[in-house]
Short mmCIF file of C-alpha atoms in Angstrom, two decimals:
data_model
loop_
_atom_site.label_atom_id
_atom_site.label_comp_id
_atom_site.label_asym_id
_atom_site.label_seq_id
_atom_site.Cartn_x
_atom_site.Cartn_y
_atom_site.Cartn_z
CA UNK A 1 40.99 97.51 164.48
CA UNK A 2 37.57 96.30 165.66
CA UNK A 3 35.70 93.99 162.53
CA UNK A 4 33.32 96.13 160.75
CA UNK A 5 29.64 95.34 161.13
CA UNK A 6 26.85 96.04 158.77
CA UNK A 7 25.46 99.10 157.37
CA UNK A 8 21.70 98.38 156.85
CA UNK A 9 20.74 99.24 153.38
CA UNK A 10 16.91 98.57 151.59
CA UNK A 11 16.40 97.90 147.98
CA UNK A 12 13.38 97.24 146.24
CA UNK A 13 13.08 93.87 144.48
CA UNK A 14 9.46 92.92 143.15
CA UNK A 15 7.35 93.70 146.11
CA UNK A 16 9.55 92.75 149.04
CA UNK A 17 12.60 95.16 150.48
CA UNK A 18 15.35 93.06 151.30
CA UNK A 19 18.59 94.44 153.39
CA UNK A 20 22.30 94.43 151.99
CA UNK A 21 23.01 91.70 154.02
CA UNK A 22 20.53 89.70 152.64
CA UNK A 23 21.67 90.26 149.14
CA UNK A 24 25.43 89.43 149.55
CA UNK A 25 26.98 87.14 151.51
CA UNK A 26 30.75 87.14 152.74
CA UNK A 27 33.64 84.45 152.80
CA UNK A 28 37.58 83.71 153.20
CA UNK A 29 39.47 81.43 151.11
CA UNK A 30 40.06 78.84 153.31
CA UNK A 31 37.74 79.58 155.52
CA UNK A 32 40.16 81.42 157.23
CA UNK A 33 38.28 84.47 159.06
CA UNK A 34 41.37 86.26 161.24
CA UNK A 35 41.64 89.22 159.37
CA UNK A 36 43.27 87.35 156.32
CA UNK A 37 42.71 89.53 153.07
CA UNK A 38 40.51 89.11 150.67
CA UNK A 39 37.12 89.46 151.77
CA UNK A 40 35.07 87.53 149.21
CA UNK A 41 31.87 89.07 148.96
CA UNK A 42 29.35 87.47 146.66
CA UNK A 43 25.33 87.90 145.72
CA UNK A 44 23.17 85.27 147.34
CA UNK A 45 20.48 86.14 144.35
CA UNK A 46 20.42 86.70 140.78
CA UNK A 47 21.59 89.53 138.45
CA UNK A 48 22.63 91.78 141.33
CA UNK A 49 24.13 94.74 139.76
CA UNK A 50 27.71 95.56 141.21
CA UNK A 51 27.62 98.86 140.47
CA UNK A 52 24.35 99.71 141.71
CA UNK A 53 24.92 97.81 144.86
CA UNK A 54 28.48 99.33 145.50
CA UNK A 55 27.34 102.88 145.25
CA UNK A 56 24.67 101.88 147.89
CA UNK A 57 27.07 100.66 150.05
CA UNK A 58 30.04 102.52 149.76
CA UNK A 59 30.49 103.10 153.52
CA UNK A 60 30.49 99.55 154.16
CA UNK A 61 32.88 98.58 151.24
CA UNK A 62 35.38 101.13 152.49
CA UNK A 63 34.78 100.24 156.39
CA UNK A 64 35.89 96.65 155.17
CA UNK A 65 38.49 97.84 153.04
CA UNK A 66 40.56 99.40 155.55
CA UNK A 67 39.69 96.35 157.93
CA UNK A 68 41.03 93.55 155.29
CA UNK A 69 42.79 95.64 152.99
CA UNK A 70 41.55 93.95 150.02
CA UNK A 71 37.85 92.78 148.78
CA UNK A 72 36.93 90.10 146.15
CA UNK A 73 34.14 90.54 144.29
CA UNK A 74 32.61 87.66 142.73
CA UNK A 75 29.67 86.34 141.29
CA UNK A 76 28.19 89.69 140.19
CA UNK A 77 27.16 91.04 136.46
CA UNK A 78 30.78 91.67 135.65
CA UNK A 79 31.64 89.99 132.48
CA UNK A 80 33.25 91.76 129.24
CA UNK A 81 35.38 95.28 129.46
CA UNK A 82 32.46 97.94 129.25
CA UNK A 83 30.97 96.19 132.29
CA UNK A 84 33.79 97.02 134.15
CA UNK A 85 34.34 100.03 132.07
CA UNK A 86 30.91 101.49 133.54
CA UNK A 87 32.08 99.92 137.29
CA UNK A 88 35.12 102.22 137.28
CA UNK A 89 33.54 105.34 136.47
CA UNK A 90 30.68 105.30 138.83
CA UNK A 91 32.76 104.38 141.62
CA UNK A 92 36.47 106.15 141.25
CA UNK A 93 35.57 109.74 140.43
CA UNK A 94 39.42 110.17 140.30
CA UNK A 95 40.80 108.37 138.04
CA UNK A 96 44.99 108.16 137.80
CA UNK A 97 47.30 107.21 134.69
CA UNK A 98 50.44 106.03 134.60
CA UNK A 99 53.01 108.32 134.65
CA UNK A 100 56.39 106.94 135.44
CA UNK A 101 55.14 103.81 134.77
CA UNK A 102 57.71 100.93 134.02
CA UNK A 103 56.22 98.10 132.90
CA UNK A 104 54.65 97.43 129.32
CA UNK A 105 50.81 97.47 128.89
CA UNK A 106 47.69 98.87 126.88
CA UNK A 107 45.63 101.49 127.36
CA UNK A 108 41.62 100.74 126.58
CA UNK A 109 39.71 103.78 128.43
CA UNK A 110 40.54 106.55 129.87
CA UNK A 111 39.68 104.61 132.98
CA UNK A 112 40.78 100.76 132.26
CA UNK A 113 44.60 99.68 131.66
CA UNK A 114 45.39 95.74 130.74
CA UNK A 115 47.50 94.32 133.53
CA UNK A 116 51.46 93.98 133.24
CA UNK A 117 52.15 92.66 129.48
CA UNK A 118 55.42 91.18 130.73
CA UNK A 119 56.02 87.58 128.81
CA UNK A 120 53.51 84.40 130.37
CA UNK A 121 56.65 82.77 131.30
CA UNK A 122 57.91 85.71 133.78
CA UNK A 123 56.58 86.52 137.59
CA UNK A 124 55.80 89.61 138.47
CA UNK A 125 56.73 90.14 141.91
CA UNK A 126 54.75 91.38 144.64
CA UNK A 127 54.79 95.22 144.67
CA UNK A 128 52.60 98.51 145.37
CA UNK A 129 51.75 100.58 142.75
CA UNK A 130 53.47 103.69 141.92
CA UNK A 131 54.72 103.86 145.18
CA UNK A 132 57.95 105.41 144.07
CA UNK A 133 56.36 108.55 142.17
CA UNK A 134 55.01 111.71 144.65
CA UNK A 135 51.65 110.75 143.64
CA UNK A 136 50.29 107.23 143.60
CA UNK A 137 46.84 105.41 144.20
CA UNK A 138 45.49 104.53 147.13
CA UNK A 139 43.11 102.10 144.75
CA UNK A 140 43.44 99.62 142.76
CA UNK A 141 40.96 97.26 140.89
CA UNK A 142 41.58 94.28 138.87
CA UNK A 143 38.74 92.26 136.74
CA UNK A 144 39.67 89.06 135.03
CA UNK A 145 37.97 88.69 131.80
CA UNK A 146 40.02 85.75 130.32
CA UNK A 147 41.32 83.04 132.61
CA UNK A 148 44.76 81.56 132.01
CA UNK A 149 44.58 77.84 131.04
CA UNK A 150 46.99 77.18 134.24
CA UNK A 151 48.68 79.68 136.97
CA UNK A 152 47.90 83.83 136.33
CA UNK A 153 46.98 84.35 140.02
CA UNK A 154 47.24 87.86 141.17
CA UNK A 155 49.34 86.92 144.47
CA UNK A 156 48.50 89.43 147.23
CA UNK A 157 50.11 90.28 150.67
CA UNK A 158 48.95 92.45 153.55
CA UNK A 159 52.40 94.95 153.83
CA UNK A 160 51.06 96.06 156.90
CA UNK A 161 51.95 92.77 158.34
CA UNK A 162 55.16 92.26 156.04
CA UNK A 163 56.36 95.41 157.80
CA UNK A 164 56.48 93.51 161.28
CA UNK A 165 58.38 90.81 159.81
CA UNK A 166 61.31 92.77 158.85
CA UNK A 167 63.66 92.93 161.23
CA UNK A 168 63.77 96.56 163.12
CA UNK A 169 67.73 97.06 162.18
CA UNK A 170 66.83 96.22 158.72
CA UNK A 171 63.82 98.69 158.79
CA UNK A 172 66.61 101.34 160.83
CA UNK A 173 68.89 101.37 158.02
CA UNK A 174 66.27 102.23 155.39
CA UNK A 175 65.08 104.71 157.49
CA UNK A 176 68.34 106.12 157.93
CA UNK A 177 69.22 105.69 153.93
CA UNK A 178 66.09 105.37 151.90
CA UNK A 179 66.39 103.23 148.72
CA UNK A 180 67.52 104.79 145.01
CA UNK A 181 65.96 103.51 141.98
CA UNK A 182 67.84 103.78 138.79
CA UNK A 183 66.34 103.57 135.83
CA UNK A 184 68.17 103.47 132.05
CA UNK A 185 65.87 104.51 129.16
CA UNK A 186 66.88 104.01 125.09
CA UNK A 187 67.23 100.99 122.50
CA UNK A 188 67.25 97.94 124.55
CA UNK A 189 67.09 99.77 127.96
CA UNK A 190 63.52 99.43 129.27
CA UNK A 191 60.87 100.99 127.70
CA UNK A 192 61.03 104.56 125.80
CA UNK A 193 61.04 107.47 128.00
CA UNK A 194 58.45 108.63 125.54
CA UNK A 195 55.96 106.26 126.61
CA UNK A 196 57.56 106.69 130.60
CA UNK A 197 56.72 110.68 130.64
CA UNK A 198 54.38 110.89 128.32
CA UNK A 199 56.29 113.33 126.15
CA UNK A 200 58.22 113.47 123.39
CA UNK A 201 59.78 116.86 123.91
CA UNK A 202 63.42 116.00 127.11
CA UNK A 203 62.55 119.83 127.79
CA UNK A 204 58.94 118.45 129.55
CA UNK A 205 61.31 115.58 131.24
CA UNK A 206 63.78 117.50 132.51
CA UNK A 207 61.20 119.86 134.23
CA UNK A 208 59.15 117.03 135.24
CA UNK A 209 62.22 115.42 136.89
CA UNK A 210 62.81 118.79 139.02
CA UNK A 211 59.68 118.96 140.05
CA UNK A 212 59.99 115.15 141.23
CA UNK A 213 62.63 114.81 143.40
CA UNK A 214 64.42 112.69 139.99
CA UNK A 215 68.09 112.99 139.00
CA UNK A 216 68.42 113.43 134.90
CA UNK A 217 71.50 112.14 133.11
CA UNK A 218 71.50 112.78 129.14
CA UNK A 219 73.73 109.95 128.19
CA UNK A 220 73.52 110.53 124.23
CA UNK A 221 72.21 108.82 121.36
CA UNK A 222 69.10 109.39 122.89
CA UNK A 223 69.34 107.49 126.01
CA UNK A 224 68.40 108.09 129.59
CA UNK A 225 69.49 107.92 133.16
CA UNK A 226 67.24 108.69 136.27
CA UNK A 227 67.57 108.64 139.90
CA UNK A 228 65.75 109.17 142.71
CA UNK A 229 65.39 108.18 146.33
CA UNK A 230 62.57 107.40 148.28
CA UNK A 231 61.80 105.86 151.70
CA UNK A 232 60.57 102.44 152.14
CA UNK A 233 58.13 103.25 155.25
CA UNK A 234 54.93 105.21 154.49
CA UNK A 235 51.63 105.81 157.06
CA UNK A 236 48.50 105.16 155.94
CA UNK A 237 46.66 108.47 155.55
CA UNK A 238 43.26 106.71 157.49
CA UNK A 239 44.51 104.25 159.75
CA UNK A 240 47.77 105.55 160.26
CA UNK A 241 49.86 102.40 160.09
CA UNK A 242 53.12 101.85 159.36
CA UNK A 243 53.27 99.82 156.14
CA UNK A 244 56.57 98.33 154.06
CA UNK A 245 55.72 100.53 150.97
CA UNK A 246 57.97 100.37 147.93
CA UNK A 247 59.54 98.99 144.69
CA UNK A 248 63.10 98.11 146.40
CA UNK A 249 62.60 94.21 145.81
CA UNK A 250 60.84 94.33 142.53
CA UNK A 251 62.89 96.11 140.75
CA UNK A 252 66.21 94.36 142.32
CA UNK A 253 68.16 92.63 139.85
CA UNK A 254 67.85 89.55 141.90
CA UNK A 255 64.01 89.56 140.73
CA UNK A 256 65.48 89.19 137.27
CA UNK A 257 65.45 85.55 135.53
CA UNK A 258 68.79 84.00 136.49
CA UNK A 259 69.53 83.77 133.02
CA UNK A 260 68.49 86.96 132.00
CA UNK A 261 69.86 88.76 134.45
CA UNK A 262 73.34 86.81 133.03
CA UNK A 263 72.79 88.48 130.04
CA UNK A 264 71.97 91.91 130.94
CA UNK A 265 74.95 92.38 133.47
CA UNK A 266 77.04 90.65 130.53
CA UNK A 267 75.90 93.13 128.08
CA UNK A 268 75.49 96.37 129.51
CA UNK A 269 76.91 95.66 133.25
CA UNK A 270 75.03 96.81 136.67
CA UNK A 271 74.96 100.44 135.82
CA UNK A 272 73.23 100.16 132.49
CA UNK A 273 70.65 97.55 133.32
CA UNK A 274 66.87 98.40 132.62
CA UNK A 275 66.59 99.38 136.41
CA UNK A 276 68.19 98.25 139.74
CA UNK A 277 68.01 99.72 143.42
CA UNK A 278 70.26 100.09 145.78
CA UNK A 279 70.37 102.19 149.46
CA UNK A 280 69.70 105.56 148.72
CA UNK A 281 72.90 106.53 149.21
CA UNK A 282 74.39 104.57 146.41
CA UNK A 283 75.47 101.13 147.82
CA UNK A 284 74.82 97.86 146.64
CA UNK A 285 71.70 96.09 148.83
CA UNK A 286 73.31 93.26 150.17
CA UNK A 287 71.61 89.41 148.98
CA UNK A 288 70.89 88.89 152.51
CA UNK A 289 68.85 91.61 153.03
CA UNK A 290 67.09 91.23 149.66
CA UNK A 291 66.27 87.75 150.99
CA UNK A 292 65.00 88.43 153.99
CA UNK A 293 62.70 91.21 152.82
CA UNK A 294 61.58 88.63 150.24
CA UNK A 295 60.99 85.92 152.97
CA UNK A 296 58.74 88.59 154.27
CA UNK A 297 56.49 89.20 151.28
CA UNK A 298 56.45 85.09 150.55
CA UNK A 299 55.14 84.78 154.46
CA UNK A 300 52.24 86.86 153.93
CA UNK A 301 51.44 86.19 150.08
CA UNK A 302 47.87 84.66 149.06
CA UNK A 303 47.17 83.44 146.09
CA UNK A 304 43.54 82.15 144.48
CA UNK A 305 42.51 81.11 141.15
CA UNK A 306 40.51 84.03 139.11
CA UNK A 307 36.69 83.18 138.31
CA UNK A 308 35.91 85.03 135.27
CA UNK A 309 34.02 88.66 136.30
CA UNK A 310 36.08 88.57 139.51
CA UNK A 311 36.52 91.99 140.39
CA UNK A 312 39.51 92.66 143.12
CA UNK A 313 39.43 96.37 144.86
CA UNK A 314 42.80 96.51 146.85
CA UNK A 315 43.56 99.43 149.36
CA UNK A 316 46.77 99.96 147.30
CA UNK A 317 49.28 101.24 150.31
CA UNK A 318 48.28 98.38 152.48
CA UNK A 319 48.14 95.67 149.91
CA UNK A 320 51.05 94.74 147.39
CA UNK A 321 50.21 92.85 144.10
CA UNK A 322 52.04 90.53 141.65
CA UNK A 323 51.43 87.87 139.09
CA UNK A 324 52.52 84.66 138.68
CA UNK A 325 53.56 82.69 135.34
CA UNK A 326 51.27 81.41 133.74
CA UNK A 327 50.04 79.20 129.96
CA UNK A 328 47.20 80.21 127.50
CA UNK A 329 45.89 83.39 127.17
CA UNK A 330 44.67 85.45 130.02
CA UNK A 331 43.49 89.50 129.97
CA UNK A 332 42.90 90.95 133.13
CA UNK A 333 42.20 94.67 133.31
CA UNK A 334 42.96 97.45 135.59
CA UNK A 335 42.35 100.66 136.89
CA UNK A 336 43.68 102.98 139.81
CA UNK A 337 42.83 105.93 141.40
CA UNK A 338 42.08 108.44 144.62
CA UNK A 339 45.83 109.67 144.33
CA UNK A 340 47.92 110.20 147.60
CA UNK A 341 50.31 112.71 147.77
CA UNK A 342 54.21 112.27 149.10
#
């Protein structure tokens, strides 16, 4: 894909129009320009309103975004939750919530999420979001309002390029099989399905489930099982490349906490963990394959320290997302949208 160029804008400051260019400027970590995601794009004068400038350059910002796959915005008036709050819903017009969602975290807007409340100590590994429901974003911002005292990076990794470095028999089997994700819902299993469907009545999640392509088990005492098989491989709807697009290593029990993952198989055994995948027939993934996938992801992962009021956009089917451990406190928000239909 050829580098995108500039779109001229003009805005009005004092007496003198200046151009877009001349109001940002652009960067790599590392000074590392070969199409190495994020594209840090920062104001070379004061009190430049990121809003305001976005929605004047939208063409640009998404030209870039489909080139890099993820932009960094830093430097700009970004600095407690309404700030943000007002950033999301002048520039995502549809906004997404998270149904099916898996992990634990708050909601503060109808727009703005906190990130992943999983313990400090825990990573989060690199994933796309949603990207096992039929409808998931094909947007994601975070802004980091509270720094961690050490570590809480946001790693990042082109799975455009993660794609190519799976090997193509590894890629043919998944293609032929698709992965299953099982999930177990109920006291100590994972969060409530409540909270998962947003629902209390099983009528809604039964009907939900048939509608999704999910296999419901009532397993009593109020506890759930669900299945549901998905392929790993999606095209982008713009571009149209092939991208590694999926949950399969995340929610592996491999990603687990050696010790934890000790104790869960000890307490409820494989079939009653919080969630596992497997081939979408059934079968166990094998390590090796796990691994290699894994190598894949750590290849192409980037990492940077948050500044405070950094705001990261991320083309969510090219770009997967984690979070690393981290000490002190640290509150990042988030907020998705533009769905994408399976």
């Amino acid at each position: 894909m050829k580098k995108p160029s500039w779109k001229k804008k003009s805005f009005q400051l004092g007496s003198s129009p200046i151009s877009a260019r001349e109001i940002v400027g652009t960067s790599h970590f590392n000074g590392n320009e070969n199409g190495k995601l994020p594209l840090i794009i920062q104001p070379t004068i004061p009190d430049v309103d990121l809003t305001g400038w976005y929605k004047n350059n939208e063409a640009w910002v998404e030209e870039n975004l489909l080139h890099y796959g993820g932009l960094l915005f830093r430097g700009f008036n970004i600095g407690k939750q309404e700030d943000f709050n007002r950033f999301i819903q002048e520039v995502c017009p549809q906004v997404m919530t998270y149904k099916e969602g898996a992990t634990p975290r708050t909601k503060l807007s109808e727009q703005v999420y906190t990130s992943t409340e999983f313990p400090a100590s825990q990573r989060i590994e690199l994933h796309n979001e949603l990207s096992y429901v039929h409808n998931w974003p094909r947007k994601i911002w975070f802004c980091s309002i509270k720094n961690a005292q050490k570590g809480g990076e946001t790693p990042i990794a082109d799975v455009r390029n993660v794609y190519k470095r799976i090997s193509e028999e590894t890629r043919a089997r998944f293609v032929e099989k698709g992965w299953m994700l099982v999930r177990n819902f109920g006291e100590k299993l994972g969060l409530p399905w409540q909270d998962v469907f947003q629902t209390d009545s099983l009528k809604e999640v039964e009907e939900y489930c048939e509608n999704h392509g999910i296999t419901l088990e009532f397993l009593g005492n109020n506890q759930l099982r669900t299945k549901q098989v998905r392929p790993t491989e999606e095209i982008h709807p713009l571009t149209k490349e092939p991208l590694w697009f999926n949950h399969m290593v995340f929610w592996h029990e491999s990603s687990l906490d050696s010790q934890v993952r000790e104790m869960l198989l000890a307490e409820f055994g494989r079939d009653r963990l919080p969630f596992n995948t497997y081939y979408g027939d059934g079968e166990q993934i094998e390590d090796e394959v796990i691994a290699e996938i894994r190598a894949a992801y750590q290849a192409e992962t980037i990492a940077f320290p948050w500044e405070e009021g950094d705001v990261l956009m991320l083309d969510n089917m090219m770009v997967a997302h984690g979070r690393n451990s981290f000490e002190g406190e640290r509150k990042v928000l988030v907020s998705m949208g533009e769905p994408i239909q399976r």
